[in-house]
Amino acid sequence: MTKAIYQHISLTLRSLRRARGWSLDKTAAETGVSKAMLGQIEREESSPTIATLWKIASGFQTSFSSFLEEIEGYPDQRVQRSGRPKILHPADNKIRVKTLFPYDARLNCEIFLIELLPSCEHLSPPHKHGVTEHVIVVRGKMEILVNGRWQSVSQDEGLRFDASQPHGYRNLTTKTVSFHNMIHYEPAEND
């Protein structure tokens, strides 16, 4: 991951904390991420894993993609992304994430292209209540952990599930698997 991504994550975290008037202690209580780790992320001394970033996003009730790039309004516009998927953390070197469509408040969703390298297994903690994931395999064959059971999903197949439970993705093959992951958030109560 480039230094620019670390900076963006740091600035986003700091900005969210300040906007809510949260101390590091309050942020740790709301996200389930230690105060020490949050401080290291803000100071760009540590890069969060995908799981840690999800905890932070869930604690702030914000989108995952807001930590990866600036979210601007894209109403009725085609969005093109260039470049390669990002490795967010050295320990996550077998999973790469590329934002295709960042969070859209009107649609309450964001869409990613995710690559799982051979022998990758990524376990995700529960997201906040009301989050639904749609996984569509673009290339290869993978397994998705839902309701405590691994389910096989092949190219051109998909699986939709409640992501407010522990879940995961794994690639048991010798080739890279690519899939689209649409994260759909429950509308805010004031919508």
Tab-separated table of N, CA and C in Angstrom, residues 31-126:
chain	number	residue	atom	x	y	z
A	31	THR	N	-15.512	1.077	18.453
A	31	THR	CA	-15.035	0.270	17.324
A	31	THR	C	-14.534	-1.112	17.718
A	32	GLY	N	-14.148	-1.269	18.974
A	32	GLY	CA	-13.555	-2.544	19.375
A	32	GLY	C	-12.094	-2.658	18.984
A	33	VAL	N	-11.490	-1.540	18.581
A	33	VAL	CA	-10.069	-1.487	18.218
A	33	VAL	C	-9.354	-0.754	19.350
A	34	SER	N	-8.215	-1.270	19.773
A	34	SER	CA	-7.529	-0.691	20.931
A	34	SER	C	-7.130	0.764	20.694
A	35	LYS	N	-7.080	1.506	21.793
A	35	LYS	CA	-6.655	2.906	21.752
A	35	LYS	C	-5.250	3.012	21.164
A	36	ALA	N	-4.360	2.099	21.553
A	36	ALA	CA	-2.987	2.122	21.046
A	36	ALA	C	-2.955	1.942	19.530
A	37	MET	N	-3.742	0.976	19.019
A	37	MET	CA	-3.771	0.744	17.568
A	37	MET	C	-4.354	1.950	16.847
A	38	LEU	N	-5.420	2.530	17.368
A	38	LEU	CA	-6.020	3.714	16.742
A	38	LEU	C	-5.008	4.851	16.669
A	39	GLY	N	-4.255	5.068	17.748
A	39	GLY	CA	-3.228	6.108	17.756
A	39	GLY	C	-2.148	5.841	16.726
A	40	GLN	N	-1.743	4.592	16.607
A	40	GLN	CA	-0.716	4.233	15.618
A	40	GLN	C	-1.223	4.460	14.196
A	41	ILE	N	-2.487	4.146	13.957
A	41	ILE	CA	-3.061	4.365	12.618
A	41	ILE	C	-3.106	5.861	12.316
A	42	GLU	N	-3.530	6.666	13.290
A	42	GLU	CA	-3.599	8.118	13.072
A	42	GLU	C	-2.218	8.719	12.829
A	43	ARG	N	-1.200	8.162	13.477
A	43	ARG	CA	0.165	8.680	13.311
A	43	ARG	C	0.886	8.027	12.129
A	44	GLU	N	0.169	7.176	11.382
A	44	GLU	CA	0.722	6.455	10.225
A	44	GLU	C	1.890	5.558	10.623
A	45	GLU	N	1.838	5.023	11.834
A	45	GLU	CA	2.864	4.114	12.317
A	45	GLU	C	2.470	2.659	12.103
A	46	SER	N	1.208	2.433	11.776
A	46	SER	CA	0.714	1.077	11.573
A	46	SER	C	-0.351	1.108	10.491
A	47	SER	N	-0.375	0.060	9.680
A	47	SER	CA	-1.428	-0.038	8.669
A	47	SER	C	-2.453	-1.052	9.162
A	48	PRO	N	-3.727	-0.706	9.129
A	48	PRO	CA	-4.745	-1.616	9.632
A	48	PRO	C	-4.990	-2.778	8.677
A	49	THR	N	-5.334	-3.931	9.244
A	49	THR	CA	-5.772	-5.046	8.413
A	49	THR	C	-7.154	-4.709	7.874
A	50	ILE	N	-7.617	-5.478	6.925
A	50	ILE	CA	-8.962	-5.284	6.397
A	50	ILE	C	-9.982	-5.441	7.520
A	51	ALA	N	-9.783	-6.449	8.374
A	51	ALA	CA	-10.710	-6.683	9.488
A	51	ALA	C	-10.740	-5.491	10.450
A	52	THR	N	-9.579	-4.927	10.754
A	52	THR	CA	-9.517	-3.765	11.653
A	52	THR	C	-10.200	-2.558	11.023
A	53	LEU	N	-9.957	-2.350	9.734
A	53	LEU	CA	-10.589	-1.225	9.049
A	53	LEU	C	-12.112	-1.376	9.036
A	54	TRP	N	-12.591	-2.614	8.876
A	54	TRP	CA	-14.038	-2.847	8.929
A	54	TRP	C	-14.594	-2.518	10.311
A	55	LYS	N	-13.867	-2.885	11.358
A	55	LYS	CA	-14.325	-2.569	12.721
A	55	LYS	C	-14.426	-1.058	12.914
A	56	ILE	N	-13.425	-0.345	12.426
A	56	ILE	CA	-13.430	1.111	12.567
A	56	ILE	C	-14.603	1.713	11.790
A	57	ALA	N	-14.778	1.282	10.540
A	57	ALA	CA	-15.882	1.795	9.723
A	57	ALA	C	-17.230	1.492	10.384
A	58	SER	N	-17.379	0.278	10.894
A	58	SER	CA	-18.644	-0.096	11.551
A	58	SER	C	-18.882	0.729	12.806
A	59	GLY	N	-17.843	0.951	13.589
A	59	GLY	CA	-17.977	1.742	14.806
A	59	GLY	C	-18.422	3.170	14.526
A	60	PHE	N	-17.947	3.715	13.416
A	60	PHE	CA	-18.347	5.068	13.027
A	60	PHE	C	-19.618	5.071	12.179
A	61	GLN	N	-20.118	3.891	11.866
A	61	GLN	CA	-21.274	3.729	10.997
A	61	GLN	C	-21.061	4.475	9.685
A	62	THR	N	-19.904	4.169	9.094
A	62	THR	CA	-19.554	4.760	7.811
A	62	THR	C	-19.104	3.646	6.874
A	63	SER	N	-18.900	3.975	5.635
A	63	SER	CA	-18.541	2.967	4.643
A	63	SER	C	-17.069	2.587	4.717
A	64	PHE	N	-16.776	1.382	4.290
A	64	PHE	CA	-15.402	0.892	4.207
A	64	PHE	C	-14.619	1.707	3.175
A	65	SER	N	-15.255	2.003	2.040
A	65	SER	CA	-14.557	2.697	0.957
A	65	SER	C	-14.147	4.117	1.338
A	66	SER	N	-14.791	4.713	2.336
A	66	SER	CA	-14.405	6.070	2.736
A	66	SER	C	-12.976	6.108	3.264
A	67	PHE	N	-12.457	4.967	3.718
A	67	PHE	CA	-11.079	4.904	4.203
A	67	PHE	C	-10.084	4.651	3.075
A	68	LEU	N	-10.572	4.296	1.884
A	68	LEU	CA	-9.674	3.984	0.776
A	68	LEU	C	-9.479	5.148	-0.184
A	69	GLU	N	-10.486	5.986	-0.307
A	69	GLU	CA	-10.383	7.114	-1.238
A	69	GLU	C	-11.436	8.152	-0.935
A	70	GLU	N	-11.238	9.326	-1.502
A	70	GLU	CA	-12.214	10.400	-1.341
A	70	GLU	C	-13.523	9.961	-1.978
A	71	ILE	N	-14.602	10.200	-1.266
A	71	ILE	CA	-15.917	9.872	-1.808
A	71	ILE	C	-16.569	11.166	-2.254
A	72	GLU	N	-16.824	11.232	-3.515
A	72	GLU	CA	-17.481	12.398	-4.089
A	72	GLU	C	-18.803	11.943	-4.676
A	73	GLY	N	-19.675	12.875	-4.927
A	73	GLY	CA	-20.948	12.511	-5.541
A	73	GLY	C	-20.737	12.063	-6.980
A	74	TYR	N	-21.299	10.929	-7.322
A	74	TYR	CA	-21.210	10.413	-8.677
A	74	TYR	C	-22.609	10.152	-9.223
A	75	PRO	N	-23.551	11.068	-9.013
A	75	PRO	CA	-24.899	10.762	-9.461
A	75	PRO	C	-24.961	10.584	-10.971
A	76	ASP	N	-25.497	9.450	-11.357
A	76	ASP	CA	-25.733	9.148	-12.771
A	76	ASP	C	-24.492	9.316	-13.634
A	77	GLN	N	-23.337	9.046	-13.080
A	77	GLN	CA	-22.102	9.130	-13.856
A	77	GLN	C	-21.449	7.755	-13.919
A	78	ARG	N	-20.821	7.477	-15.011
A	78	ARG	CA	-20.033	6.263	-15.141
A	78	ARG	C	-18.710	6.532	-14.435
A	79	VAL	N	-18.297	5.600	-13.619
A	79	VAL	CA	-17.050	5.752	-12.886
A	79	VAL	C	-16.070	4.706	-13.380
A	80	GLN	N	-14.888	5.158	-13.726
A	80	GLN	CA	-13.851	4.243	-14.147
A	80	GLN	C	-12.701	4.344	-13.174
A	81	ARG	N	-12.189	3.225	-12.795
A	81	ARG	CA	-11.048	3.177	-11.892
A	81	ARG	C	-9.898	2.538	-12.638
A	82	SER	N	-8.734	3.111	-12.474
A	82	SER	CA	-7.559	2.518	-13.090
A	82	SER	C	-6.621	2.059	-11.996
A	83	GLY	N	-5.655	1.301	-12.383
A	83	GLY	CA	-4.685	0.842	-11.405
A	83	GLY	C	-5.012	-0.541	-10.900
A	84	ARG	N	-4.128	-1.032	-10.077
A	84	ARG	CA	-4.246	-2.382	-9.558
A	84	ARG	C	-4.940	-2.373	-8.198
A	85	PRO	N	-5.576	-3.492	-7.849
A	85	PRO	CA	-6.140	-3.588	-6.503
A	85	PRO	C	-5.060	-3.376	-5.455
A	86	LYS	N	-5.443	-2.848	-4.303
A	86	LYS	CA	-4.498	-2.492	-3.250
A	86	LYS	C	-4.358	-3.614	-2.231
A	87	ILE	N	-3.140	-3.817	-1.768
A	87	ILE	CA	-2.905	-4.661	-0.611
A	87	ILE	C	-2.949	-3.702	0.572
A	88	LEU	N	-3.892	-3.895	1.475
A	88	LEU	CA	-4.081	-2.943	2.551
A	88	LEU	C	-3.134	-3.152	3.721
A	89	HIS	N	-2.648	-4.346	3.899
A	89	HIS	CA	-1.794	-4.637	5.055
A	89	HIS	C	-0.849	-5.767	4.666
A	90	PRO	N	0.425	-5.700	5.071
A	90	PRO	CA	1.367	-6.761	4.710
A	90	PRO	C	0.899	-8.163	5.095
A	91	ALA	N	0.175	-8.292	6.199
A	91	ALA	CA	-0.324	-9.604	6.611
A	91	ALA	C	-1.466	-10.084	5.708
A	92	ASP	N	-2.080	-9.162	4.975
A	92	ASP	CA	-3.168	-9.505	4.057
A	92	ASP	C	-2.655	-9.594	2.626
A	93	ASN	N	-1.425	-10.091	2.434
A	93	ASN	CA	-0.825	-10.047	1.105
A	93	ASN	C	-1.444	-11.026	0.122
A	94	LYS	N	-2.441	-11.788	0.524
A	94	LYS	CA	-3.098	-12.705	-0.405
A	94	LYS	C	-4.498	-12.226	-0.783
A	95	ILE	N	-4.879	-11.050	-0.316
A	95	ILE	CA	-6.170	-10.475	-0.680
A	95	ILE	C	-5.929	-9.030	-1.120
A	96	ARG	N	-6.508	-8.672	-2.251
A	96	ARG	CA	-6.350	-7.328	-2.802
A	96	ARG	C	-7.728	-6.733	-3.051
A	97	VAL	N	-7.873	-5.461	-2.747
A	97	VAL	CA	-9.173	-4.797	-2.842
A	97	VAL	C	-9.052	-3.585	-3.752
A	98	LYS	N	-9.979	-3.468	-4.676
A	98	LYS	CA	-10.046	-2.306	-5.567
A	98	LYS	C	-11.466	-1.759	-5.504
A	99	THR	N	-11.591	-0.485	-5.221
A	99	THR	CA	-12.913	0.143	-5.201
A	99	THR	C	-13.364	0.387	-6.635
A	100	LEU	N	-14.511	-0.178	-6.998
A	100	LEU	CA	-15.097	0.108	-8.313
A	100	LEU	C	-16.030	1.303	-8.219
A	101	PHE	N	-16.912	1.281	-7.237
A	101	PHE	CA	-17.814	2.387	-6.961
A	101	PHE	C	-17.768	2.652	-5.464
A	102	PRO	N	-17.244	3.801	-5.041
A	102	PRO	CA	-17.222	4.100	-3.607
A	102	PRO	C	-18.642	4.268	-3.080
A	103	TYR	N	-18.737	4.369	-1.787
A	103	TYR	CA	-20.040	4.453	-1.142
A	103	TYR	C	-20.904	5.551	-1.766
A	104	ASP	N	-22.148	5.206	-2.052
A	104	ASP	CA	-23.137	6.130	-2.592
A	104	ASP	C	-24.274	6.217	-1.577
A	105	ALA	N	-24.436	7.364	-0.940
A	105	ALA	CA	-25.438	7.528	0.110
A	105	ALA	C	-26.860	7.386	-0.427
A	106	ARG	N	-27.049	7.700	-1.683
A	106	ARG	CA	-28.384	7.590	-2.278
A	106	ARG	C	-28.785	6.120	-2.414
A	107	LEU	N	-27.816	5.273	-2.743
A	107	LEU	CA	-28.076	3.848	-2.943
A	107	LEU	C	-27.712	2.994	-1.724
A	108	ASN	N	-27.008	3.593	-0.773
A	108	ASN	CA	-26.549	2.885	0.427
A	108	ASN	C	-25.683	1.672	0.090
A	109	CYS	N	-24.809	1.832	-0.890
A	109	CYS	CA	-23.950	0.704	-1.238
A	109	CYS	C	-22.606	1.170	-1.785
A	110	GLU	N	-21.689	0.212	-1.845
A	110	GLU	CA	-20.382	0.398	-2.456
A	110	GLU	C	-20.016	-0.927	-3.107
A	111	ILE	N	-19.181	-0.864	-4.157
A	111	ILE	CA	-18.839	-2.075	-4.905
A	111	ILE	C	-17.333	-2.158	-5.073
A	112	PHE	N	-16.811	-3.359	-4.797
A	112	PHE	CA	-15.377	-3.624	-4.875
A	112	PHE	C	-15.094	-4.766	-5.840
A	113	LEU	N	-13.882	-4.772	-6.380
A	113	LEU	CA	-13.328	-5.928	-7.078
A	113	LEU	C	-12.281	-6.482	-6.124
A	114	ILE	N	-12.411	-7.745	-5.755
A	114	ILE	CA	-11.489	-8.360	-4.805
A	114	ILE	C	-10.803	-9.539	-5.459
A	115	GLU	N	-9.499	-9.640	-5.231
A	115	GLU	CA	-8.717	-10.773	-5.712
A	115	GLU	C	-8.244	-11.592	-4.518
A	116	LEU	N	-8.451	-12.891	-4.600
A	116	LEU	CA	-7.918	-13.826	-3.612
A	116	LEU	C	-6.830	-14.627	-4.295
A	117	LEU	N	-5.605	-14.511	-3.815
A	117	LEU	CA	-4.517	-15.288	-4.382
A	117	LEU	C	-4.618	-16.733	-3.901
A	118	PRO	N	-3.925	-17.666	-4.561
A	118	PRO	CA	-3.988	-19.063	-4.151
A	118	PRO	C	-3.696	-19.223	-2.653
A	119	SER	N	-4.408	-20.130	-2.034
A	119	SER	CA	-4.266	-20.477	-0.610
A	119	SER	C	-4.679	-19.343	0.330
A	120	CYS	N	-5.430	-18.372	-0.144
A	120	CYS	CA	-5.882	-17.274	0.711
A	120	CYS	C	-7.126	-17.699	1.478
A	121	GLU	N	-7.148	-17.390	2.761
A	121	GLU	CA	-8.360	-17.508	3.565
A	121	GLU	C	-8.470	-16.225	4.370
A	122	HIS	N	-9.553	-15.510	4.171
A	122	HIS	CA	-9.768	-14.245	4.872
A	122	HIS	C	-11.061	-14.356	5.668
A	123	LEU	N	-10.952	-14.209	6.985
A	123	LEU	CA	-12.119	-14.234	7.861
A	123	LEU	C	-12.468	-12.809	8.244
A	124	SER	N	-13.743	-12.486	8.200
A	124	SER	CA	-14.198	-11.128	8.480
A	124	SER	C	-15.086	-11.130	9.715
A	125	PRO	N	-14.870	-10.162	10.610
A	125	PRO	CA	-15.779	-10.054	11.750
A	125	PRO	C	-17.140	-9.547	11.269
A	126	PRO	N	-18.155	-9.684	12.104
A	126	PRO	CA	-19.476	-9.189	11.701
A	126	PRO	C	-19.450	-7.686	11.426
